Short mmCIF file of C-alpha atoms in Angstrom, two decimals:
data_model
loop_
_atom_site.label_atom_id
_atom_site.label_comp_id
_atom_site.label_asym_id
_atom_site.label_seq_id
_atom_site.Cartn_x
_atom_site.Cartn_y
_atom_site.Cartn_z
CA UNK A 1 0.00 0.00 0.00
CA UNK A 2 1.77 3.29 -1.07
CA UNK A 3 1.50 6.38 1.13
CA UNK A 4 -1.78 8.55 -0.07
CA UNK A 5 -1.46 12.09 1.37
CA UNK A 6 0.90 13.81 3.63
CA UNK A 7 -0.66 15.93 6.97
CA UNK A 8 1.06 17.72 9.94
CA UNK A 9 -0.97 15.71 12.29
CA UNK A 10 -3.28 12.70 12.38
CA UNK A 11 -5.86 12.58 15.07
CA UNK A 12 -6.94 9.08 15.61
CA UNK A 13 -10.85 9.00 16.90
CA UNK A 14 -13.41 11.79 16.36
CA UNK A 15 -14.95 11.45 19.82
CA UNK A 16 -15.09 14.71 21.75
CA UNK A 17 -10.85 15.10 22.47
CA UNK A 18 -10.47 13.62 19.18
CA UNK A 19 -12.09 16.75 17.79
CA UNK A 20 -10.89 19.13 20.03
CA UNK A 21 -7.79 18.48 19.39
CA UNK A 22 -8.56 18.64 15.49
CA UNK A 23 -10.43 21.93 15.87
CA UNK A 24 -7.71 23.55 17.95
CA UNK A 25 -4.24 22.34 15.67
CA UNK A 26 -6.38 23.17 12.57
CA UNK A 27 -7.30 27.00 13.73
CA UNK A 28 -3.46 26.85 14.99
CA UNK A 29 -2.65 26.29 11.29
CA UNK A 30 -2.11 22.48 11.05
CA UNK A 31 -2.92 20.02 8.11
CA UNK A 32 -5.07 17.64 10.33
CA UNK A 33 -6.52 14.41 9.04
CA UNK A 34 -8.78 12.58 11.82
CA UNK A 35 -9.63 9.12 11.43
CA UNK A 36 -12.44 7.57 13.06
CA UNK A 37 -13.30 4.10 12.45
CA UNK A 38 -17.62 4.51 13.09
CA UNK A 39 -19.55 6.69 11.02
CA UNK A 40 -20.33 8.91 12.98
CA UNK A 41 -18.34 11.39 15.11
CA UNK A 42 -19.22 12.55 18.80
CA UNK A 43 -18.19 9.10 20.93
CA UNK A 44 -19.83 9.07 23.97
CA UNK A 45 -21.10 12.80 23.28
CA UNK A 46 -24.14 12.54 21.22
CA UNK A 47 -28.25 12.92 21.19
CA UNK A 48 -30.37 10.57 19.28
CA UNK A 49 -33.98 9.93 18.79
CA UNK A 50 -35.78 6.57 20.13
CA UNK A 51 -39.55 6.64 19.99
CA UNK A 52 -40.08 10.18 19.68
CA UNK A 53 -37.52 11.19 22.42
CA UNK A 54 -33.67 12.78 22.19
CA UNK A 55 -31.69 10.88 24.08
CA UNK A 56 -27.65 11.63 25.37
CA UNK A 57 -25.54 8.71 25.41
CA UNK A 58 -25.78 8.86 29.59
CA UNK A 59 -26.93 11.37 31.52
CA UNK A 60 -24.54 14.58 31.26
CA UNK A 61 -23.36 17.79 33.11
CA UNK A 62 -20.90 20.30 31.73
CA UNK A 63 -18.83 21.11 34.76
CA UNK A 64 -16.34 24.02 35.19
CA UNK A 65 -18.16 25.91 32.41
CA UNK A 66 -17.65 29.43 33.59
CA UNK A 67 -14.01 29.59 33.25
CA UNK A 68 -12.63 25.99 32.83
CA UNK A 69 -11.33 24.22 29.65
CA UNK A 70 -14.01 23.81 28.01
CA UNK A 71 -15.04 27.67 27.70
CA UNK A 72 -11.59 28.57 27.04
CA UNK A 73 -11.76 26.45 24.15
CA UNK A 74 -15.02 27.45 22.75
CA UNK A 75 -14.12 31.09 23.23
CA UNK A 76 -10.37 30.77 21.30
CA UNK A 77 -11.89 28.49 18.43
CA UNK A 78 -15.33 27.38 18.10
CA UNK A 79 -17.35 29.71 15.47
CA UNK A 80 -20.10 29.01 17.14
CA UNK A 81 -21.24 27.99 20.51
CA UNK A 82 -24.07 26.07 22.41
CA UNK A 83 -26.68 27.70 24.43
CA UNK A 84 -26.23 26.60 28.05
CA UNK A 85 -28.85 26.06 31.21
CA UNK A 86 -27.68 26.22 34.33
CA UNK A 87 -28.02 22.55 35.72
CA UNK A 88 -29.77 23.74 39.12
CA UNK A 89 -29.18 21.87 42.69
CA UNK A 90 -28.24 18.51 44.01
CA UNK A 91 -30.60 16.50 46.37
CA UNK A 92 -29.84 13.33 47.78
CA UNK A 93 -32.22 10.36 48.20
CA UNK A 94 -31.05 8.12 51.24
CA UNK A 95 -33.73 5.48 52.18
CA UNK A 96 -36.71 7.14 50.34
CA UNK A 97 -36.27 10.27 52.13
CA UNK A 98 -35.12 13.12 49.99
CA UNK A 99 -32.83 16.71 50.87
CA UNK A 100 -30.64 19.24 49.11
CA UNK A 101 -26.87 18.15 49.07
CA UNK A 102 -25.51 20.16 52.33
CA UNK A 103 -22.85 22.28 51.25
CA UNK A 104 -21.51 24.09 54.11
CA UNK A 105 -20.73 23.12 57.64
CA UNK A 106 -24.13 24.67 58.89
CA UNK A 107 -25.86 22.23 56.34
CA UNK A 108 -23.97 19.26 56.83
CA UNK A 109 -24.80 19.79 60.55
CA UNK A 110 -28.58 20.07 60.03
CA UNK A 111 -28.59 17.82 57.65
CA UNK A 112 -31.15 14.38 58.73
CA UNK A 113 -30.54 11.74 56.28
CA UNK A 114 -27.26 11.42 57.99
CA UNK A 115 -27.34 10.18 61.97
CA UNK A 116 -26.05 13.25 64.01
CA UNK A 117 -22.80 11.48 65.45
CA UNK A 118 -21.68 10.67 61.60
CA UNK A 119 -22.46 14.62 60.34
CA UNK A 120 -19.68 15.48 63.37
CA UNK A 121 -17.04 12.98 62.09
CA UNK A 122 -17.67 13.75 58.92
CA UNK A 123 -17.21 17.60 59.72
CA UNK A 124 -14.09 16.58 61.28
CA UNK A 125 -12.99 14.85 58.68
CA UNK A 126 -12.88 17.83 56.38
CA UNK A 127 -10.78 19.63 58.67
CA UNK A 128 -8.56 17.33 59.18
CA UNK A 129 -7.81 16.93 55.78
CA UNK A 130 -7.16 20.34 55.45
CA UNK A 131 -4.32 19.92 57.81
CA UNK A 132 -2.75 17.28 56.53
CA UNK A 133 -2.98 18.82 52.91
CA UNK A 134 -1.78 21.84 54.65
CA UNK A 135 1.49 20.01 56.35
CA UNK A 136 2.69 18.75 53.04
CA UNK A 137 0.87 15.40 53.18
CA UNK A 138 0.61 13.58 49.21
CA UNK A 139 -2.71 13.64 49.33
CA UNK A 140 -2.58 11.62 46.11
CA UNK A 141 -1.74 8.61 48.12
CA UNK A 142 -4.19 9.20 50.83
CA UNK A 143 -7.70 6.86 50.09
CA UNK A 144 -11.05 8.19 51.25
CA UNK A 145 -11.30 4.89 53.52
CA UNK A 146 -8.02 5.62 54.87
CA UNK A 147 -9.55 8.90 56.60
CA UNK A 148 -13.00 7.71 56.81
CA UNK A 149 -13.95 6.46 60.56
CA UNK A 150 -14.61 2.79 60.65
CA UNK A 151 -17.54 3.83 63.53
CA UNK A 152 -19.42 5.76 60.88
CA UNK A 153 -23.06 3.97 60.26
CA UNK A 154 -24.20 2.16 57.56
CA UNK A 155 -25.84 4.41 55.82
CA UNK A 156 -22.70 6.90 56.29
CA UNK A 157 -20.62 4.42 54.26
CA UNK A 158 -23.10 3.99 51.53
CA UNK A 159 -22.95 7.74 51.23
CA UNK A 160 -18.89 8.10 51.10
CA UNK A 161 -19.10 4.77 48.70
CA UNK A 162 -21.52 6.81 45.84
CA UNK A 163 -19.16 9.76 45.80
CA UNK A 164 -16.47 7.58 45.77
CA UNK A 165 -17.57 5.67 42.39
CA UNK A 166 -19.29 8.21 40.60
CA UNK A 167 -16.18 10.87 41.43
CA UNK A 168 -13.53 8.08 40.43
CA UNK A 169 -15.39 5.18 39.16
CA UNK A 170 -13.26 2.99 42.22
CA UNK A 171 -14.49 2.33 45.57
CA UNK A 172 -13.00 4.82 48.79
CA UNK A 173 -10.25 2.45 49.12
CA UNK A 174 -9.08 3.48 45.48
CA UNK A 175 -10.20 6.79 45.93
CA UNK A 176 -7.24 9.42 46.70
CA UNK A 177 -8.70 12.33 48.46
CA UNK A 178 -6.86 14.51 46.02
CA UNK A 179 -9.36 14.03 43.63
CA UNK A 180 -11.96 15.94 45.93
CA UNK A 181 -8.89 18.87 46.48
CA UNK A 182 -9.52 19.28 42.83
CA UNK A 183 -9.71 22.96 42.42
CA UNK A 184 -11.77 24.40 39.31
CA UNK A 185 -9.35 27.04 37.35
CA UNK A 186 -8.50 25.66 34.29
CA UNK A 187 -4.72 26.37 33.51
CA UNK A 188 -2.54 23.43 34.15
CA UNK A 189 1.34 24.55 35.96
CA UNK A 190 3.98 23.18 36.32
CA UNK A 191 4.42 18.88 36.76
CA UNK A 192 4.51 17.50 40.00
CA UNK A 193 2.14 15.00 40.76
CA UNK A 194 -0.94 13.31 38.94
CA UNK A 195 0.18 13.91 35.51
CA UNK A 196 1.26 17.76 35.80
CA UNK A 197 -1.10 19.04 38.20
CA UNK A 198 -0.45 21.39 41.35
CA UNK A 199 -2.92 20.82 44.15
CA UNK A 200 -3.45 23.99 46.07
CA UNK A 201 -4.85 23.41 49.82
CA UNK A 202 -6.35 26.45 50.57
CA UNK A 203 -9.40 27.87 50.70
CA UNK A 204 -12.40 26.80 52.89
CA UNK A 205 -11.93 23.67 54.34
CA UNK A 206 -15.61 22.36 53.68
CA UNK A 207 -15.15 22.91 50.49
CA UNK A 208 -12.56 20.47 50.16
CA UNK A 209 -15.06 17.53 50.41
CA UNK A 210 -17.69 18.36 48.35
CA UNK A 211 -16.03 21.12 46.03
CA UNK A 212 -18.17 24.18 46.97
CA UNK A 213 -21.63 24.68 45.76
CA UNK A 214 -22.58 24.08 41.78
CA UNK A 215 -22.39 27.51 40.69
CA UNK A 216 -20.31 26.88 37.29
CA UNK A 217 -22.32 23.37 35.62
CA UNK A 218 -24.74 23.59 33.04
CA UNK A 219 -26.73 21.81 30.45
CA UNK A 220 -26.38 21.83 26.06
CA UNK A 221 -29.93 23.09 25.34
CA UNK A 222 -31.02 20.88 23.03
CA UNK A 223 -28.33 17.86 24.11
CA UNK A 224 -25.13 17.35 23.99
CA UNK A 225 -25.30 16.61 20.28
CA UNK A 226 -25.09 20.38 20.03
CA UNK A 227 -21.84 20.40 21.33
CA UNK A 228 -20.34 18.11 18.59
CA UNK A 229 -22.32 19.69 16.14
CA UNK A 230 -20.59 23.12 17.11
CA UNK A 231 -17.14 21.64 16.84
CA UNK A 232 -18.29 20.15 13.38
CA UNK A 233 -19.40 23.73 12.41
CA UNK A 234 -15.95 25.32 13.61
CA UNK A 235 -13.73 22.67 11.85
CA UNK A 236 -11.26 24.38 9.40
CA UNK A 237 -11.00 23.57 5.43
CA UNK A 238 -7.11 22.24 7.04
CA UNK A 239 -9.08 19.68 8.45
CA UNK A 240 -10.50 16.22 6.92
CA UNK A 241 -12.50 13.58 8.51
CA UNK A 242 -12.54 10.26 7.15
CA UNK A 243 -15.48 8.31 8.61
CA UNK A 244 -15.45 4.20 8.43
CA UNK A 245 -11.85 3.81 8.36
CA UNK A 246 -9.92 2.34 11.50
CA UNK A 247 -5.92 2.91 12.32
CA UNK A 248 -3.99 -0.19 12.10
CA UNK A 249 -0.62 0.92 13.20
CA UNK A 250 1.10 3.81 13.85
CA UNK A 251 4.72 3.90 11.97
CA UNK A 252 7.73 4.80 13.45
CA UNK A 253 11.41 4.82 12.91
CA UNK A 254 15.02 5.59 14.47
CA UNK A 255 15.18 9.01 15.88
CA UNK A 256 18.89 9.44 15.01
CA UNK A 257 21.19 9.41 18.05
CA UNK A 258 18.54 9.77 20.18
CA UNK A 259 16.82 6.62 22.24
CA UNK A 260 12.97 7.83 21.53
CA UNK A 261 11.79 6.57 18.44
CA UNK A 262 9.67 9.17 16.36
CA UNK A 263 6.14 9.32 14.27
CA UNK A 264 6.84 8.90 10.67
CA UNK A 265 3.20 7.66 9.54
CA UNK A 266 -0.25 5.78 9.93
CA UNK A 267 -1.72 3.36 8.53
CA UNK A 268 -5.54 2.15 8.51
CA UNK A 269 -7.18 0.20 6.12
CA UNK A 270 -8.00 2.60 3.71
CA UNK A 271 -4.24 4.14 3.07
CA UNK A 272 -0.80 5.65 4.79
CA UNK A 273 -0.63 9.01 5.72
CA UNK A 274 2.68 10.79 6.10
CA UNK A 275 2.35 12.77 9.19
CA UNK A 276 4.42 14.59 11.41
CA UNK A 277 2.69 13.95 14.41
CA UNK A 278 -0.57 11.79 15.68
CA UNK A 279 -2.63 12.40 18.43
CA UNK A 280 -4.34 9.24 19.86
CA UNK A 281 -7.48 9.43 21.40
CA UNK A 282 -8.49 6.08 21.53
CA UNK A 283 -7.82 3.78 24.65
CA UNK A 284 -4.78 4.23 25.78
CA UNK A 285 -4.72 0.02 26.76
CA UNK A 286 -4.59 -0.49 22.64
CA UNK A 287 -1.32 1.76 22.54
CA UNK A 288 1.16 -1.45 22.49
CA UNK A 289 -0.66 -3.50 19.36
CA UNK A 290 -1.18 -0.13 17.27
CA UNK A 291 3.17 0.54 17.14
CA UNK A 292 5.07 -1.62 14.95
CA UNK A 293 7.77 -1.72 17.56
CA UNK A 294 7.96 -2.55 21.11
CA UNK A 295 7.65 -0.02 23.55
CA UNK A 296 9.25 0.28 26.96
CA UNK A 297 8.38 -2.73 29.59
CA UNK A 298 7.33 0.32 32.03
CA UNK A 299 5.05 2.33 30.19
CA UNK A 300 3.21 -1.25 28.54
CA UNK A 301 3.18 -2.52 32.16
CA UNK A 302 1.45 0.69 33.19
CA UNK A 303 -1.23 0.73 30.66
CA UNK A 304 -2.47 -2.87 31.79
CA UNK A 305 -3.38 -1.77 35.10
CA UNK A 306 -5.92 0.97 33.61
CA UNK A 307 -9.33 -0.07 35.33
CA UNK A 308 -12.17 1.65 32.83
CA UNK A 309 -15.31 2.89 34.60
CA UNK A 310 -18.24 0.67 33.07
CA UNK A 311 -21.82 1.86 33.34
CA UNK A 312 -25.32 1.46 32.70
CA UNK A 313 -27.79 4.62 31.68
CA UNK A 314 -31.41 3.61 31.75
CA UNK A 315 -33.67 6.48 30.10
CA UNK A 316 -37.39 6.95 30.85
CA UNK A 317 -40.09 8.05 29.00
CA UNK A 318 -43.01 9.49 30.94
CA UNK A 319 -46.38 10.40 30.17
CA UNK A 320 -46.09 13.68 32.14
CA UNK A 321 -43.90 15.45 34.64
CA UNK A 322 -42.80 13.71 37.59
CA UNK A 323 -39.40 15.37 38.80
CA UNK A 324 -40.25 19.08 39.08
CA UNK A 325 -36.83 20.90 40.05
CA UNK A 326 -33.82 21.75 37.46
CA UNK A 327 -31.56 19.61 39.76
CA UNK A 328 -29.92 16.06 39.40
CA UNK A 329 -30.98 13.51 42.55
CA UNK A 330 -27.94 11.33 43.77
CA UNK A 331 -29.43 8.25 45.27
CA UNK A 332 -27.24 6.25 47.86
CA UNK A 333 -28.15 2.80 47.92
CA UNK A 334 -28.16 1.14 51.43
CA UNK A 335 -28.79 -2.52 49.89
CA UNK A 336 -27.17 -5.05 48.12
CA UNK A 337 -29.94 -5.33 45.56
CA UNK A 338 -29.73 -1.73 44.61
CA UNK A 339 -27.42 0.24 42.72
CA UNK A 340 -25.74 3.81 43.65
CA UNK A 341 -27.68 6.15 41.04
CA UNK A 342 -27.63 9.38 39.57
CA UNK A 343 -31.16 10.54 38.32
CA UNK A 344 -31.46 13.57 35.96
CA UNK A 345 -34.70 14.99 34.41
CA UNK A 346 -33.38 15.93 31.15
CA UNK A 347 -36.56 17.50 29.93
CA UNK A 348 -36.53 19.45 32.38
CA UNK A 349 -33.99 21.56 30.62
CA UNK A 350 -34.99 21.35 27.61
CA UNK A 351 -39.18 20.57 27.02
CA UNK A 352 -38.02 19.55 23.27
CA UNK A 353 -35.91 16.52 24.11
CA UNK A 354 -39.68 14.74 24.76
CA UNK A 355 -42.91 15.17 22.97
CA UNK A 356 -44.89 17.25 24.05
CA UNK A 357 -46.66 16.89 27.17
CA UNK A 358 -44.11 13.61 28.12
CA UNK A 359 -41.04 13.65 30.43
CA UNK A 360 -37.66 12.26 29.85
CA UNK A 361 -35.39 11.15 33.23
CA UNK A 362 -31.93 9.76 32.71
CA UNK A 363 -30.95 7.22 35.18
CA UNK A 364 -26.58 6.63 35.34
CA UNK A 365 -25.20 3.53 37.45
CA UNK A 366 -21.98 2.44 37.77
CA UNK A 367 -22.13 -1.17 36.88
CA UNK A 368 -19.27 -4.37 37.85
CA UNK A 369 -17.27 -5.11 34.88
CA UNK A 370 -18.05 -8.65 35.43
CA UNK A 371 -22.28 -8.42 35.20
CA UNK A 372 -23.58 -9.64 32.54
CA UNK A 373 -25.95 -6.44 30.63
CA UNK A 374 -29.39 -8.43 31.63
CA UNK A 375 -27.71 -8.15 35.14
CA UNK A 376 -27.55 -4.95 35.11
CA UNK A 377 -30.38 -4.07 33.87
CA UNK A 378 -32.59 -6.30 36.00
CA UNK A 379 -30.47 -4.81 39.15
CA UNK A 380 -30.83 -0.90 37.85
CA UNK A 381 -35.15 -1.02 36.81
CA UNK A 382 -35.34 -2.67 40.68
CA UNK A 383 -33.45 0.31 42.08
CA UNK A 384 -35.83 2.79 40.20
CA UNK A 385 -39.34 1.44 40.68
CA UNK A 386 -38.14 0.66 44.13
CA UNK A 387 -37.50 4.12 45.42
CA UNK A 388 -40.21 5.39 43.07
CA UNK A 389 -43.10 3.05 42.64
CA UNK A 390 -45.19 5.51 40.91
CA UNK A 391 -42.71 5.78 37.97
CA UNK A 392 -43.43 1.84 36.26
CA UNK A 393 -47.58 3.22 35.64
CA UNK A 394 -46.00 6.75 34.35
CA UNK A 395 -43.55 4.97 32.04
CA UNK A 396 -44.25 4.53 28.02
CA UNK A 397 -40.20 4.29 27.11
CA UNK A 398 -37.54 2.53 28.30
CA UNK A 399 -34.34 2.29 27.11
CA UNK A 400 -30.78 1.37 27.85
CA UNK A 401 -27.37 2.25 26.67
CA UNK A 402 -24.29 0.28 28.36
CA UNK A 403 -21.25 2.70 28.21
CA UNK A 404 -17.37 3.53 29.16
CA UNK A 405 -18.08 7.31 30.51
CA UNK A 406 -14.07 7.09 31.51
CA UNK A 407 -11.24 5.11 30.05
CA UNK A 408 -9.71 5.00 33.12
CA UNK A 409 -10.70 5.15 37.00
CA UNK A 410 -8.94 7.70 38.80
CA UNK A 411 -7.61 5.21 41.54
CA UNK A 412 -4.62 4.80 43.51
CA UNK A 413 -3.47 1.55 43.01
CA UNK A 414 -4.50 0.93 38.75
CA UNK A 415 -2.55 2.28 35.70
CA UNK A 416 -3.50 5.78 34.54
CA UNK A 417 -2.17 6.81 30.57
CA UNK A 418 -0.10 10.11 30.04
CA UNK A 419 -0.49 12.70 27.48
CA UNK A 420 3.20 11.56 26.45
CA UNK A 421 4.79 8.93 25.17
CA UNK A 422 8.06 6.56 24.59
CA UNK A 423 7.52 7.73 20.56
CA UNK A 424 8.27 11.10 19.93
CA UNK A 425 5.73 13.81 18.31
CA UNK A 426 3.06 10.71 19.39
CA UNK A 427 0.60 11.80 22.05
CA UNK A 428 -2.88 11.14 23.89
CA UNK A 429 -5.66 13.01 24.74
CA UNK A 430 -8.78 11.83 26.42
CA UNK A 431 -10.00 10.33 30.27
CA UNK A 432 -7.27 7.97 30.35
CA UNK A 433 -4.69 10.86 29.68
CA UNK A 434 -4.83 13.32 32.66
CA UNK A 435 -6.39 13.12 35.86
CA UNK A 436 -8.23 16.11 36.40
CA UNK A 437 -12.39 16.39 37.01
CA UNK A 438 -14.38 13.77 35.39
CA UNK A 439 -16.38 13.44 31.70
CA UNK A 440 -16.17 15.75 28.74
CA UNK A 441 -14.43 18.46 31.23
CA UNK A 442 -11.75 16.39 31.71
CA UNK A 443 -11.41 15.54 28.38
CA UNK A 444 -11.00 19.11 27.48
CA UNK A 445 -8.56 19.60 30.31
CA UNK A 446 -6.44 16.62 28.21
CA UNK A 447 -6.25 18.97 25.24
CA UNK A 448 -5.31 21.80 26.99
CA UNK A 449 -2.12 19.77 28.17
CA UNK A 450 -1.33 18.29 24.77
CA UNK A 451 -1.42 21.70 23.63
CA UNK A 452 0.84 23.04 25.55
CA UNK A 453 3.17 19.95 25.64
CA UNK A 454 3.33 20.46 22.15
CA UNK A 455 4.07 24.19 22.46
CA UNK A 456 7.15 23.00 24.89
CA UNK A 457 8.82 20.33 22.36
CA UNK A 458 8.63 22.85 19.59
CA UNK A 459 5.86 21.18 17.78
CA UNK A 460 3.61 23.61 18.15
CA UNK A 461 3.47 27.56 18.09
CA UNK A 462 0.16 28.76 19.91
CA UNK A 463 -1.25 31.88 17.82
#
């Protein structure tokens, strides 16, 4: 097969950091080719319609939005951009009983789903955390069940457990409390720990368990299909897609005197591409059986420790309005034969995603990678109809999408991918690439590094 066209970079996957990354090197002045081996682009970002209803793939949230990577993005290159809804409040449902997520100390204190000795611990808890990040303490190696009381209740557990796995997609003894030091500002300084990030442990301590109240997360009017359909829009003429056609291996050679081999060109099953540099945005786990040479024992044994985050989004239709807030419900399940859930009311935020009159909710649960799908399933329409009976004579749609929301838990002891790589000019972007917040935000935060990495090697002049 001879080579077919020569770019400056290939993108591998159109999924949402697939075309970021695109969108951003192409307004930056690069020849881009993306390859993307369904036909369709989006990924896990898209909205389709199932008996009359528009449907996400899983319930979403656009965190960070007022000033976080994603808005710095759309405001340096998208032409145009998506109207937004604010997403509204949090409640939690704990045994039936439903109340507003407690935000400050004063909440968390009055706060009755929890028993009254476990709101104190937990109080104490944040504090002492704040010391400890305060002293110097990696809180990167710190789990939440390594500062979580073992005298808390039942019900106490169940609640650190939820934010555990749907913050992290691991349970708390995975979970490093750094991720819930997260802070929201965008830029990304100078490496030290968790893939280039610096943790700063200020600010109030209460907010260092919960990360402050939801002031910056919104909603795509109109779905998250909007989103891709606004990077579509904003792609340069420097940029081609080429749907249907899969990489097969990336090509590299000798680098000269130096030990990192480099990029020369990719190959899929439609032609090889000259390029200068790819960006991979696929999983990070395929990396070793995509280069035509071995890479380093370290990095290979690294990537087969990624654990990816598996879940199950069940989506009701109704035939009228059940959930009246704007506001997501986080139910903690206190039983084995439940799951931990996330409810949303889509339509809520948009009236158009149902027909008229109806009601869509989204239901997200993180799901065992060993469960079979009828498992899961059975397991996640018991947890619904349990805590809302009412729901089952409302319903006249069901569906169910089985999804990998995150390439990679962010967990203390499994593998987590880099933006770099042993190859040189060969880089990856996506939720196995950079631990930072969760979903399409931290996707965007992944481009934002492989931008500027690229800037620092020289590949790359930012306009």
């Amino acid at each position: 097969m001879s080579t077919t066209e020569k770019y400056d970079v290939a993108v591998i996957g159109a999924g949402v950091s697939g075309l970021l990354s695109a969108l951003a090197l192409g307004k930056e002045g690069k020849k881009v080719l993306v390859v993307e081996r369904e036909n369709y682009i989006g990924g896990t970002c898209r909205t389709y319609e199932h008996q009359g209803y528009k449907i996400d793939t899983g319930p979403h949230i656009i965190t960070r939005l007022d000033t976080g990577p994603l808005r710095v993005l759309m405001d340096k290159y998208f032409d145009v951009i998506p109207y937004f809804v604010p997403f509204g409040k949090y409640f939690l449902r704990i045994n039936r009983q439903v109340k507003q997520f407690p935000w400050s100390v004063k909440d968390w204190m009055m706060f009755e789903l929890l028993p009254v000795e476990d709101r104190s611990m937990l109080v104490k808890i944040i504090f002492d955390v704040a010391y400890m990040a305060s002293t110097g303490v990696d809180m990167s190696r710190v789990s939440i069940s390594d500062i979580t009381p073992r005298s808390l209740s039942h019900t106490s557990h169940a609640f650190i457990d939820y934010l555990s796995y749907f913050m992290l997609g691991t349970g708390p003894a995975n979970a490093p409390v750094s991720r819930f030091l997260d802070r929201k500002s965008y830029k990304v300084e100078k490496p030290k720990e968790d893939n280039g990030l610096t943790i700063p442990y200020v600010g109030k301590a209460y907010n260092m368990l919960v990360g402050g109240r939801p002031t910056d997360q919104f909603y795509p009017r109109g779905g998250v299909q909007t989103i891709v359909d606004a990077l579509s829009y904003s792609l340069p003429e420097k940029v081609k897609i080429n749907l249907g056609d899969e990489l097969v291996k990336v090509d590299i050679a000798p680098n000269g005197l130096a030990q990192m081999p480099k990029v020369t060109s990719t190959t899929t099953y439609k032609g090889i591409y000259e390029t200068d540099t790819v960006i991979y945005s696929g999983y990070a786990t395929d990396l070793p059986r995509l280069i035509d040479s071995p890479l380093p024992s370290y990095y290979v044994d690294n990537l087969k420790k990624i654990e990816k985050v598996n879940s199950l989004s069940v989506w009701l239709g109704l035939d009228e309005p059940i959930f009246k807030d704007e506001g997501s419900e986080m139910w903690v399940s206190t039983s084995p034969d439940t799951f931990h859930t996330w409810m949303i009311p889509t339509s809520n935020y948009d009236p158009t995603l149902a027909p008229k009159g109806k009601h869509l909710v989204g239901f997200a649960f993180i799901v065992p990678p060993d469960m079979p799908y009828d498992k899961a399933e059975e397991k996640a329409r018991h947890t619904i109809f349990s805590n809302i009976p009412a729901l089952e004579s409302h319903m006249n749609m069901i569906h169910y999408q089985h999804l990998v929301p995150e390439k990679a838990t962010w967990s203390i002891h499994a593998g987590f991918g880099d933006i770099k790589t042993p190859v040189k000019n060969l880089y990856c972007v996506g939720s196995d690439s950079f631990k930072r917040s969760m979903g399409l935000t931290r996707a965007s935060y992944s481009v934002h590094k492989m931008l500027d990495t690229l800037g620092l090697e020289g590949n790359l002049n930012l306009l």
